[in-house]
CSV table of C-alpha atoms in Angstrom, one decimal:
chain,number,residue,atom,x,y,z
A,1,UNK,CA,-5.0,4.2,2.4
A,2,UNK,CA,-3.0,7.3,4.2
A,3,UNK,CA,-6.1,7.8,7.5
A,4,UNK,CA,-4.8,4.0,7.6
A,5,UNK,CA,-1.2,4.1,8.0
A,6,UNK,CA,-2.3,6.8,10.2
A,7,UNK,CA,-4.9,4.5,12.9
A,8,UNK,CA,-2.4,2.5,12.4
A,9,UNK,CA,0.6,4.6,14.4
A,10,UNK,CA,2.0,5.8,11.7
A,11,UNK,CA,3.5,8.6,10.0
A,12,UNK,CA,6.0,8.0,7.2
A,13,UNK,CA,7.5,4.8,5.4
A,14,UNK,CA,10.8,4.9,3.9
A,15,UNK,CA,12.2,2.5,2.1
A,16,UNK,CA,16.2,2.6,1.4
A,17,UNK,CA,17.8,0.8,-1.3
A,18,UNK,CA,16.2,-2.3,-3.3
A,19,UNK,CA,15.3,-5.9,-2.2
A,20,UNK,CA,16.9,-9.1,-4.2
A,21,UNK,CA,13.2,-9.2,-5.0
A,22,UNK,CA,9.9,-8.9,-4.8
A,23,UNK,CA,7.8,-7.7,-1.7
A,24,UNK,CA,5.3,-6.3,-0.1
A,25,UNK,CA,5.1,-4.5,3.3
A,26,UNK,CA,2.7,-5.6,5.8
A,27,UNK,CA,1.9,-3.0,8.5
A,28,UNK,CA,-0.3,-4.4,11.1
A,29,UNK,CA,0.1,-1.4,14.2
A,30,UNK,CA,2.4,-1.9,15.4
A,31,UNK,CA,4.5,-5.2,13.8
A,32,UNK,CA,5.8,-4.3,9.4
A,33,UNK,CA,7.2,-6.7,7.2
A,34,UNK,CA,8.9,-7.5,4.7
A,35,UNK,CA,7.2,-10.6,2.5
A,36,UNK,CA,7.9,-12.3,0.1
A,37,UNK,CA,5.8,-11.1,-3.6
A,38,UNK,CA,6.5,-12.7,-6.3
A,39,UNK,CA,3.3,-14.7,-6.7
A,40,UNK,CA,2.3,-10.9,-7.4
A,41,UNK,CA,4.8,-9.9,-9.5
A,42,UNK,CA,3.1,-9.7,-12.8
A,43,UNK,CA,-0.6,-8.9,-11.5
A,44,UNK,CA,-2.2,-5.2,-11.6
A,45,UNK,CA,-3.7,-3.6,-9.3
A,46,UNK,CA,-6.4,-4.6,-9.1
A,47,UNK,CA,-4.9,-8.0,-8.7
A,48,UNK,CA,-2.9,-7.5,-6.3
A,49,UNK,CA,-5.2,-5.6,-4.0
A,50,UNK,CA,-7.9,-8.5,-4.4
A,51,UNK,CA,-4.3,-11.5,-3.0
A,52,UNK,CA,-3.7,-9.7,-0.2
A,53,UNK,CA,-7.1,-9.0,1.2
A,54,UNK,CA,-7.9,-12.5,0.5
A,55,UNK,CA,-4.5,-13.7,2.2
A,56,UNK,CA,-4.0,-12.4,6.1
A,57,UNK,CA,-7.9,-12.9,5.5
A,58,UNK,CA,-9.1,-9.1,6.9
A,59,UNK,CA,-10.8,-7.7,4.0
A,60,UNK,CA,-10.2,-4.2,6.0
A,61,UNK,CA,-7.0,-3.6,5.3
A,62,UNK,CA,-6.5,-1.1,3.0
A,63,UNK,CA,-3.7,-1.8,-0.8
A,64,UNK,CA,-1.6,0.4,-1.9
A,65,UNK,CA,0.6,-1.5,-4.9
A,66,UNK,CA,1.8,-0.6,-8.8
A,67,UNK,CA,0.7,-3.0,-11.4
A,68,UNK,CA,3.3,-3.8,-14.9
A,69,UNK,CA,4.1,-0.8,-15.5
A,70,UNK,CA,5.6,0.1,-12.3
A,71,UNK,CA,7.2,-3.6,-12.5
A,72,UNK,CA,8.9,-2.5,-15.6
A,73,UNK,CA,10.5,1.1,-14.7
A,74,UNK,CA,7.6,2.9,-17.3
A,75,UNK,CA,8.7,6.9,-16.1
A,76,UNK,CA,5.4,7.4,-15.4
A,77,UNK,CA,4.8,4.1,-14.0
A,78,UNK,CA,0.8,5.1,-11.0
A,79,UNK,CA,0.5,3.3,-7.4
A,80,UNK,CA,-2.8,2.9,-7.3
A,81,UNK,CA,-4.6,2.6,-3.4
A,82,UNK,CA,-8.2,1.3,-2.6
A,83,UNK,CA,-8.9,0.3,-6.3
A,84,UNK,CA,-9.5,3.8,-7.2
A,85,UNK,CA,-6.6,6.2,-6.3
A,86,UNK,CA,-4.1,7.1,-8.1
A,87,UNK,CA,-0.6,8.6,-8.1
A,88,UNK,CA,0.3,8.9,-11.3
A,89,UNK,CA,1.9,12.4,-12.2
A,90,UNK,CA,5.5,11.8,-10.6
A,91,UNK,CA,6.0,8.2,-11.0
A,92,UNK,CA,6.5,7.3,-8.1
A,93,UNK,CA,5.4,3.9,-9.1
A,94,UNK,CA,8.6,3.2,-11.1
A,95,UNK,CA,10.5,4.1,-7.9
A,96,UNK,CA,8.1,1.9,-5.9
A,97,UNK,CA,9.4,-0.9,-9.6
A,98,UNK,CA,13.3,0.1,-9.2
A,99,UNK,CA,13.3,-0.9,-5.1
A,100,UNK,CA,10.8,-4.2,-6.3
A,101,UNK,CA,8.2,-3.1,-3.6
A,102,UNK,CA,4.7,-4.6,-5.4
A,103,UNK,CA,2.5,-2.8,-2.9
A,104,UNK,CA,2.1,-2.4,0.7
A,105,UNK,CA,-1.1,-3.9,3.3
A,106,UNK,CA,-1.6,-1.1,6.0
A,107,UNK,CA,-4.6,-2.6,8.1
A,108,UNK,CA,-4.3,0.2,11.3
A,109,UNK,CA,-6.7,-0.5,14.6
A,110,UNK,CA,-5.6,2.5,17.1
A,111,UNK,CA,-7.2,5.7,16.1
A,112,UNK,CA,-6.0,9.3,15.3
A,113,UNK,CA,-6.1,10.7,18.6
A,114,UNK,CA,-7.9,13.2,18.7
A,115,UNK,CA,-9.9,15.3,16.6
A,116,UNK,CA,-12.2,17.2,16.5
A,117,UNK,CA,-14.9,15.4,14.7
A,118,UNK,CA,-14.8,12.1,14.8
A,119,UNK,CA,-17.7,11.5,12.7
A,120,UNK,CA,-17.3,13.5,9.7
A,121,UNK,CA,-13.7,11.9,9.5
A,122,UNK,CA,-14.7,8.7,9.8
A,123,UNK,CA,-17.3,9.8,6.7
A,124,UNK,CA,-14.4,10.4,4.6
A,125,UNK,CA,-12.0,7.5,5.4
A,126,UNK,CA,-14.4,5.3,4.8
């Protein structure tokens, strides 16, 4: 997920405040857009990822999302990306849920610039 964000041309994302309704952020290279996530709220991270890949019509989109724990403010809620990678010790899923942010879906096609060993880079990112 992080490599995809970089390939879209982004180094970081900062969210300020809370959305009035559930949203997800969709990034496709230079385009970033908050979209309605009411249909995703209450879904598991696996369901969320599958639904976003289907609705965005892009099986290569990378998704980082929260589940019901994050939505309900469980203090140790995780953020899960690529179905099986969890960031769970800091409670960042709770922060996303508190902002009504269900997911971040990213698609990057720009590359990351000069890489010493592009083949090795691609092996570890896909």
